[in-house]
PDB file of C-alpha atoms in Angstrom:
ATOM      1  CA  MET D   1     -11.738  -7.685 -13.586  1.00 43.00           C
ATOM      2  CA  ASN D   2      -9.633  -6.075 -10.830  1.00 60.00           C
ATOM      3  CA  ASP D   3     -11.933  -3.828  -8.881  1.00 87.00           C
ATOM      4  CA  THR D   4      -9.524  -2.840  -5.919  1.00 92.00           C
ATOM      5  CA  THR D   5      -8.854   0.817  -5.881  1.00 94.00           C
ATOM      6  CA  VAL D   6      -5.315   1.900  -5.582  1.00 95.00           C
ATOM      7  CA  VAL D   7      -4.980   4.573  -2.954  1.00 97.00           C
ATOM      8  CA  ASP D   8      -1.465   6.556  -2.272  1.00 98.00           C
ATOM      9  CA  LEU D   9      -0.984   8.499   0.999  1.00 98.00           C
ATOM     10  CA  TRP D  10       1.573  10.507   1.611  1.00 98.00           C
ATOM     11  CA  PHE D  11       1.865  11.086   5.317  1.00 98.00           C
ATOM     12  CA  ASP D  12       4.390  12.773   7.955  1.00 98.00           C
ATOM     13  CA  PRO D  13       3.907  10.304  11.016  1.00 97.00           C
ATOM     14  CA  VAL D  14       3.589  13.392  13.709  1.00 97.00           C
ATOM     15  CA  CYS D  15       1.101  15.097  11.381  1.00 96.00           C
ATOM     16  CA  PRO D  16      -2.450  14.540  13.041  1.00 96.00           C
ATOM     17  CA  TYR D  17      -4.244  15.440   9.833  1.00 97.00           C
ATOM     18  CA  SER D  18      -2.091  12.748   8.321  1.00 98.00           C
ATOM     19  CA  TRP D  19      -3.563  10.700  10.637  1.00 98.00           C
ATOM     20  CA  THR D  20      -7.197  11.080  10.732  1.00 98.00           C
ATOM     21  CA  ALA D  21      -6.768  10.962   6.757  1.00 98.00           C
ATOM     22  CA  SER D  22      -5.330   7.006   7.196  1.00 98.00           C
ATOM     23  CA  ARG D  23      -7.647   6.024   9.633  1.00 98.00           C
ATOM     24  CA  TRP D  24     -10.754   7.742   7.461  1.00 98.00           C
ATOM     25  CA  LEU D  25      -8.901   5.333   4.980  1.00 98.00           C
ATOM     26  CA  HIS D  26      -8.688   2.322   7.448  1.00 97.00           C
ATOM     27  CA  GLU D  27     -12.745   2.815   7.580  1.00 97.00           C
ATOM     28  CA  VAL D  28     -13.547   2.814   4.129  1.00 98.00           C
ATOM     29  CA  ALA D  29     -11.530  -0.325   3.816  1.00 97.00           C
ATOM     30  CA  ARG D  30     -14.179  -2.372   5.643  1.00 95.00           C
ATOM     31  CA  SER D  31     -16.793  -1.700   3.280  1.00 94.00           C
ATOM     32  CA  ARG D  32     -14.770  -1.585  -0.155  1.00 95.00           C
ATOM     33  CA  PRO D  33     -11.694  -2.839  -1.777  1.00 96.00           C
ATOM     34  CA  ILE D  34      -8.983  -0.109  -1.712  1.00 96.00           C
ATOM     35  CA  GLN D  35      -5.342  -0.657  -1.543  1.00 96.00           C
ATOM     36  CA  VAL D  36      -3.845   1.614   0.577  1.00 97.00           C
ATOM     37  CA  ARG D  37      -0.025   2.556  -0.110  1.00 98.00           C
ATOM     38  CA  HIS D  38       1.870   4.014   2.334  1.00 98.00           C
ATOM     39  CA  HIS D  39       4.663   7.117   1.353  1.00 98.00           C
ATOM     40  CA  LEU D  40       6.400   9.683   3.387  1.00 98.00           C
ATOM     41  CA  ILE D  41       6.194  13.238   3.094  1.00 97.00           C
ATOM     42  CA  SER D  42       7.912  15.502   5.985  1.00 96.00           C
ATOM     43  CA  LEU D  43       6.660  19.076   7.521  1.00 92.00           C
ATOM     44  CA  TYR D  44      10.348  19.986   7.974  1.00 92.00           C
ATOM     45  CA  PHE D  45      10.790  20.056   3.950  1.00 93.00           C
ATOM     46  CA  LEU D  46       7.505  21.493   3.852  1.00 89.00           C
ATOM     47  CA  ASN D  47       8.528  24.495   5.868  1.00 82.00           C
ATOM     48  CA  GLU D  48      12.374  24.710   5.462  1.00 82.00           C
ATOM     49  CA  HIS D  49      12.568  27.627   3.423  1.00 78.00           C
ATOM     50  CA  ARG D  50       8.994  29.287   4.164  1.00 74.00           C
ATOM     51  CA  THR D  51       9.214  32.824   5.703  1.00 74.00           C
ATOM     52  CA  ASP D  52       5.471  33.002   7.227  1.00 75.00           C
ATOM     53  CA  ILE D  53       5.728  30.705   9.663  1.00 73.00           C
ATOM     54  CA  THR D  54       5.926  31.334  13.435  1.00 78.00           C
ATOM     55  CA  PRO D  55       9.014  30.568  14.714  1.00 76.00           C
ATOM     56  CA  GLU D  56       7.714  28.107  17.151  1.00 77.00           C
ATOM     57  CA  TYR D  57       6.161  26.304  14.673  1.00 72.00           C
ATOM     58  CA  ARG D  58       9.724  25.980  12.628  1.00 74.00           C
ATOM     59  CA  ARG D  59      11.648  24.687  16.111  1.00 76.00           C
ATOM     60  CA  SER D  60       8.625  22.358  16.280  1.00 76.00           C
ATOM     61  CA  THR D  61       9.090  20.494  12.773  1.00 76.00           C
ATOM     62  CA  GLU D  62      12.750  20.652  13.422  1.00 80.00           C
ATOM     63  CA  THR D  63      12.315  18.600  16.755  1.00 80.00           C
ATOM     64  CA  THR D  64       9.292  16.257  15.104  1.00 90.00           C
ATOM     65  CA  ARG D  65      11.757  15.259  12.216  1.00 94.00           C
ATOM     66  CA  GLY D  66      12.247  11.646  14.111  1.00 96.00           C
ATOM     67  CA  PRO D  67       9.772   9.375  13.509  1.00 97.00           C
ATOM     68  CA  GLY D  68       9.555  10.260   9.727  1.00 98.00           C
ATOM     69  CA  ARG D  69      13.278   9.185   9.431  1.00 98.00           C
ATOM     70  CA  VAL D  70      12.536   5.809  11.464  1.00 98.00           C
ATOM     71  CA  ALA D  71      10.255   5.190   9.119  1.00 98.00           C
ATOM     72  CA  MET D  72      12.188   6.267   6.470  1.00 98.00           C
ATOM     73  CA  ALA D  73      14.715   3.564   7.874  1.00 98.00           C
ATOM     74  CA  ALA D  74      12.080   1.387   7.938  1.00 98.00           C
ATOM     75  CA  ALA D  75      11.176   1.794   4.336  1.00 98.00           C
ATOM     76  CA  THR D  76      14.746   1.654   3.101  1.00 98.00           C
ATOM     77  CA  ARG D  77      15.603  -1.385   4.842  1.00 98.00           C
ATOM     78  CA  PHE D  78      12.166  -3.586   4.434  1.00 98.00           C
ATOM     79  CA  GLY D  79      10.093  -1.980   1.859  1.00 98.00           C
ATOM     80  CA  GLU D  80       7.041   0.893   1.914  1.00 97.00           C
ATOM     81  CA  GLU D  81       5.184  -2.063   2.694  1.00 97.00           C
ATOM     82  CA  VAL D  82       6.169  -1.804   5.983  1.00 98.00           C
ATOM     83  CA  LEU D  83       4.620   1.474   6.477  1.00 98.00           C
ATOM     84  CA  GLY D  84       1.241   0.981   7.024  1.00 98.00           C
ATOM     85  CA  GLY D  85       1.707  -1.445   9.962  1.00 98.00           C
ATOM     86  CA  PHE D  86       4.174   0.507  11.372  1.00 98.00           C
ATOM     87  CA  TYR D  87       2.289   3.531  11.198  1.00 98.00           C
ATOM     88  CA  THR D  88      -0.944   2.136  12.741  1.00 98.00           C
ATOM     89  CA  ALA D  89       1.453   0.871  15.353  1.00 98.00           C
ATOM     90  CA  PHE D  90       2.640   4.504  15.918  1.00 98.00           C
ATOM     91  CA  GLY D  91      -0.335   6.403  15.387  1.00 97.00           C
ATOM     92  CA  GLU D  92      -2.333   4.592  17.806  1.00 96.00           C
ATOM     93  CA  ARG D  93       0.285   5.452  20.614  1.00 96.00           C
ATOM     94  CA  VAL D  94       0.352   8.952  19.846  1.00 95.00           C
ATOM     95  CA  PHE D  95      -2.733  10.275  18.495  1.00 95.00           C
ATOM     96  CA  ASP D  96      -4.851   8.752  21.656  1.00 89.00           C
ATOM     97  CA  GLU D  97      -5.875  12.600  22.586  1.00 86.00           C
ATOM     98  CA  TRP D  98      -4.723  15.851  21.557  1.00 87.00           C
ATOM     99  CA  ARG D  99      -1.656  16.646  22.725  1.00 87.00           C
ATOM    100  CA  ARG D 100       2.118  17.610  21.601  1.00 87.00           C
ATOM    101  CA  PRO D 101       4.290  15.030  22.307  1.00 91.00           C
ATOM    102  CA  SER D 102       7.872  15.788  23.984  1.00 91.00           C
ATOM    103  CA  PRO D 103      10.739  13.748  22.018  1.00 92.00           C
ATOM    104  CA  ALA D 104      10.814  11.528  25.045  1.00 93.00           C
ATOM    105  CA  GLU D 105       7.592  10.228  24.188  1.00 95.00           C
ATOM    106  CA  TYR D 106       8.016   9.756  20.475  1.00 96.00           C
ATOM    107  CA  HIS D 107      10.994   7.802  21.611  1.00 96.00           C
ATOM    108  CA  VAL D 108       8.730   5.757  23.842  1.00 97.00           C
ATOM    109  CA  ALA D 109       5.862   5.789  21.058  1.00 97.00           C
ATOM    110  CA  ILE D 110       8.677   4.512  18.220  1.00 98.00           C
ATOM    111  CA  ARG D 111       9.925   1.748  20.553  1.00 98.00           C
ATOM    112  CA  GLY D 112       6.828   0.388  21.049  1.00 98.00           C
ATOM    113  CA  ALA D 113       5.456   0.443  17.573  1.00 98.00           C
ATOM    114  CA  LEU D 114       8.570  -0.958  16.242  1.00 98.00           C
ATOM    115  CA  ALA D 115       8.040  -3.984  18.383  1.00 98.00           C
ATOM    116  CA  GLN D 116       4.520  -4.368  17.496  1.00 98.00           C
ATOM    117  CA  ALA D 117       5.092  -4.108  13.863  1.00 98.00           C
ATOM    118  CA  GLY D 118       7.806  -6.953  14.227  1.00 98.00           C
ATOM    119  CA  LEU D 119      10.700  -4.343  13.063  1.00 98.00           C
ATOM    120  CA  PRO D 120      14.338  -3.802  14.379  1.00 98.00           C
ATOM    121  CA  ALA D 121      14.507  -2.000  17.775  1.00 98.00           C
ATOM    122  CA  ASP D 122      18.111  -0.474  16.038  1.00 98.00           C
ATOM    123  CA  LEU D 123      15.929   1.613  14.040  1.00 98.00           C
ATOM    124  CA  GLU D 124      14.881   3.835  16.742  1.00 98.00           C
ATOM    125  CA  ASP D 125      18.715   5.304  16.267  1.00 97.00           C
ATOM    126  CA  ALA D 126      17.383   7.058  12.854  1.00 98.00           C
ATOM    127  CA  MET D 127      15.735   9.350  14.781  1.00 96.00           C
ATOM    128  CA  GLU D 128      18.585  11.892  15.844  1.00 94.00           C
ATOM    129  CA  SER D 129      20.573  10.782  12.276  1.00 96.00           C
ATOM    130  CA  ASP D 130      20.521  12.442   9.023  1.00 95.00           C
ATOM    131  CA  GLU D 131      21.254   9.158   7.261  1.00 96.00           C
ATOM    132  CA  HIS D 132      18.138   8.944   5.531  1.00 97.00           C
ATOM    133  CA  ASP D 133      17.040  12.121   4.974  1.00 97.00           C
ATOM    134  CA  GLU D 134      18.119  12.070   1.167  1.00 97.00           C
ATOM    135  CA  ALA D 135      15.624   9.321   0.757  1.00 98.00           C
ATOM    136  CA  LEU D 136      12.923  10.862   2.810  1.00 98.00           C
ATOM    137  CA  ARG D 137      13.014  13.872   0.946  1.00 97.00           C
ATOM    138  CA  ARG D 138      12.965  11.828  -2.469  1.00 97.00           C
ATOM    139  CA  SER D 139       9.541  10.571  -1.385  1.00 98.00           C
ATOM    140  CA  HIS D 140       8.394  13.942  -0.532  1.00 97.00           C
ATOM    141  CA  ASP D 141       9.600  15.219  -3.344  1.00 97.00           C
ATOM    142  CA  THR D 142       7.528  12.543  -5.207  1.00 97.00           C
ATOM    143  CA  GLY D 143       4.341  13.368  -3.459  1.00 97.00           C
ATOM    144  CA  LEU D 144       4.596  17.292  -3.965  1.00 96.00           C
ATOM    145  CA  ALA D 145       5.425  16.905  -7.523  1.00 96.00           C
ATOM    146  CA  LEU D 146       1.604  15.437  -8.443  1.00 96.00           C
ATOM    147  CA  VAL D 147       0.044  18.117  -6.702  1.00 94.00           C
ATOM    148  CA  GLY D 148       2.699  21.383  -6.307  1.00 90.00           C
ATOM    149  CA  GLY D 149       4.540  23.221  -3.345  1.00 83.00           C
ATOM    150  CA  ASP D 150       1.870  25.090  -1.992  1.00 85.00           C
ATOM    151  CA  VAL D 151       0.540  22.461   0.245  1.00 90.00           C
ATOM    152  CA  GLY D 152       0.631  20.523   3.567  1.00 90.00           C
ATOM    153  CA  THR D 153       0.236  16.877   4.698  1.00 94.00           C
ATOM    154  CA  PRO D 154      -1.532  14.779   4.066  1.00 97.00           C
ATOM    155  CA  ILE D 155      -1.290  13.940   0.336  1.00 97.00           C
ATOM    156  CA  THR D 156      -3.774  11.749  -1.227  1.00 98.00           C
ATOM    157  CA  CYS D 157      -4.180  10.047  -4.137  1.00 97.00           C
ATOM    158  CA  ILE D 158      -6.961   8.113  -5.646  1.00 95.00           C
ATOM    159  CA  ASP D 159      -6.827   6.101  -8.895  1.00 89.00           C
ATOM    160  CA  GLY D 160      -3.781   7.944 -10.357  1.00 91.00           C
ATOM    161  CA  ARG D 161      -5.433  11.613  -9.166  1.00 94.00           C
ATOM    162  CA  ALA D 162      -3.800  13.452  -6.382  1.00 95.00           C
ATOM    163  CA  PHE D 163      -4.934  16.413  -4.221  1.00 95.00           C
ATOM    164  CA  TYR D 164      -3.614  17.462  -0.647  1.00 95.00           C
ATOM    165  CA  GLY D 165      -5.618  16.779   2.192  1.00 95.00           C
ATOM    166  CA  PRO D 166      -8.375  15.712   2.900  1.00 96.00           C
ATOM    167  CA  VAL D 167      -7.746  17.444   6.688  1.00 96.00           C
ATOM    168  CA  LEU D 168     -10.261  15.832   8.353  1.00 96.00           C
ATOM    169  CA  ASN D 169     -10.568  17.522  11.978  1.00 95.00           C
ATOM    170  CA  ALA D 170     -12.161  14.048  13.189  1.00 96.00           C
ATOM    171  CA  ILE D 171     -12.536  10.545  11.942  1.00 97.00           C
ATOM    172  CA  PRO D 172     -15.542   9.483   9.366  1.00 97.00           C
ATOM    173  CA  ARG D 173     -16.965   6.203  10.187  1.00 97.00           C
ATOM    174  CA  GLY D 174     -19.370   3.948   8.567  1.00 96.00           C
ATOM    175  CA  ASP D 175     -21.114   5.824   6.038  1.00 97.00           C
ATOM    176  CA  ASP D 176     -20.049   8.870   6.188  1.00 98.00           C
ATOM    177  CA  ALA D 177     -16.491   7.779   5.727  1.00 98.00           C
ATOM    178  CA  LEU D 178     -17.817   6.377   2.443  1.00 98.00           C
ATOM    179  CA  ALA D 179     -19.711   9.330   1.814  1.00 98.00           C
ATOM    180  CA  VAL D 180     -16.406  11.515   2.247  1.00 97.00           C
ATOM    181  CA  PHE D 181     -14.118   9.274  -0.279  1.00 97.00           C
ATOM    182  CA  ASP D 182     -16.552   9.025  -2.899  1.00 97.00           C
ATOM    183  CA  GLY D 183     -16.640  12.675  -3.065  1.00 96.00           C
ATOM    184  CA  ALA D 184     -13.072  13.464  -2.834  1.00 96.00           C
ATOM    185  CA  ARG D 185     -13.055  10.673  -5.855  1.00 95.00           C
ATOM    186  CA  LEU D 186     -15.101  12.703  -7.755  1.00 95.00           C
ATOM    187  CA  LEU D 187     -13.808  15.893  -7.150  1.00 94.00           C
ATOM    188  CA  ALA D 188      -9.902  14.390  -7.506  1.00 92.00           C
ATOM    189  CA  ALA D 189     -10.896  12.974 -10.679  1.00 92.00           C
ATOM    190  CA  TYR D 190     -12.150  16.502 -12.362  1.00 93.00           C
ATOM    191  CA  PRO D 191      -9.436  18.161 -13.532  1.00 90.00           C
ATOM    192  CA  GLN D 192     -10.006  21.330 -13.231  1.00 92.00           C
ATOM    193  CA  PHE D 193     -10.770  20.910  -9.288  1.00 90.00           C
ATOM    194  CA  PHE D 194      -8.125  22.647  -7.076  1.00 88.00           C
ATOM    195  CA  GLU D 195      -9.398  23.255  -3.904  1.00 88.00           C
ATOM    196  CA  LEU D 196     -12.032  23.688  -0.892  1.00 88.00           C
ATOM    197  CA  LYS D 197     -11.125  25.044   2.565  1.00 88.00           C
ATOM    198  CA  ARG D 198     -12.447  26.545   5.439  1.00 89.00           C
ATOM    199  CA  THR D 199     -10.739  27.646   8.435  1.00 89.00           C
ATOM    200  CA  ARG D 200     -10.375  25.201  11.383  1.00 86.00           C
ATOM    201  CA  LEU D 201     -11.590  26.314  14.740  1.00 86.00           C
ATOM    202  CA  SER D 202     -10.837  23.274  17.142  1.00 89.00           C
ATOM    203  CA  PRO D 203      -8.139  20.767  17.697  1.00 90.00           C
ATOM    204  CA  PRO D 204      -8.571  17.509  16.165  1.00 93.00           C
ATOM    205  CA  VAL D 205     -10.659  14.988  17.549  1.00 91.00           C
ATOM    206  CA  PHE D 206      -9.543  10.855  17.284  1.00 92.00           C
ATOM    207  CA  THR D 207     -12.053   8.860  18.441  1.00 85.00           C
TER     208      THR D 207
END
């Protein structure tokens, strides 16, 4: 019998809450047999038709599309299996503390992440290219089809049951990580569960 729990995670590389969710799953994997499969979603695509966001936020999603494009280029060339290693290498360079990286900082992080993940340096060229946008939208739409359009990032699917989130302001560790996982899995399994939410009052913490 295969006791491994399959978890699918749709993430945008620049989203801090995608990062805290991914590190939570890494923490769970220290104690539980889980297989995390990574897929891409795009904050830019999520917000391109919204009228209730500020011009500043819209501009930020436009200027931070590059890392997602590079990740999609890597997945297209080598398969989604490379996304986990690439994402870890990229996130460790960007989410060491809360800030809004500049485009130049993203380029530096991409170069280092590609090298660490053993991926070709020329994938950086995808940052300013729309070559992989169609493939990125397909991955994005696949995630949204599981939960509906009125969501954000990340999207998590446990045992074939998907939900938006969890939106974690800090990374649960140890027993806390396992308790959050068990709770999320239990709620996701109930077909009439839709939403839990409270207002975020402070920036995310990555330590």
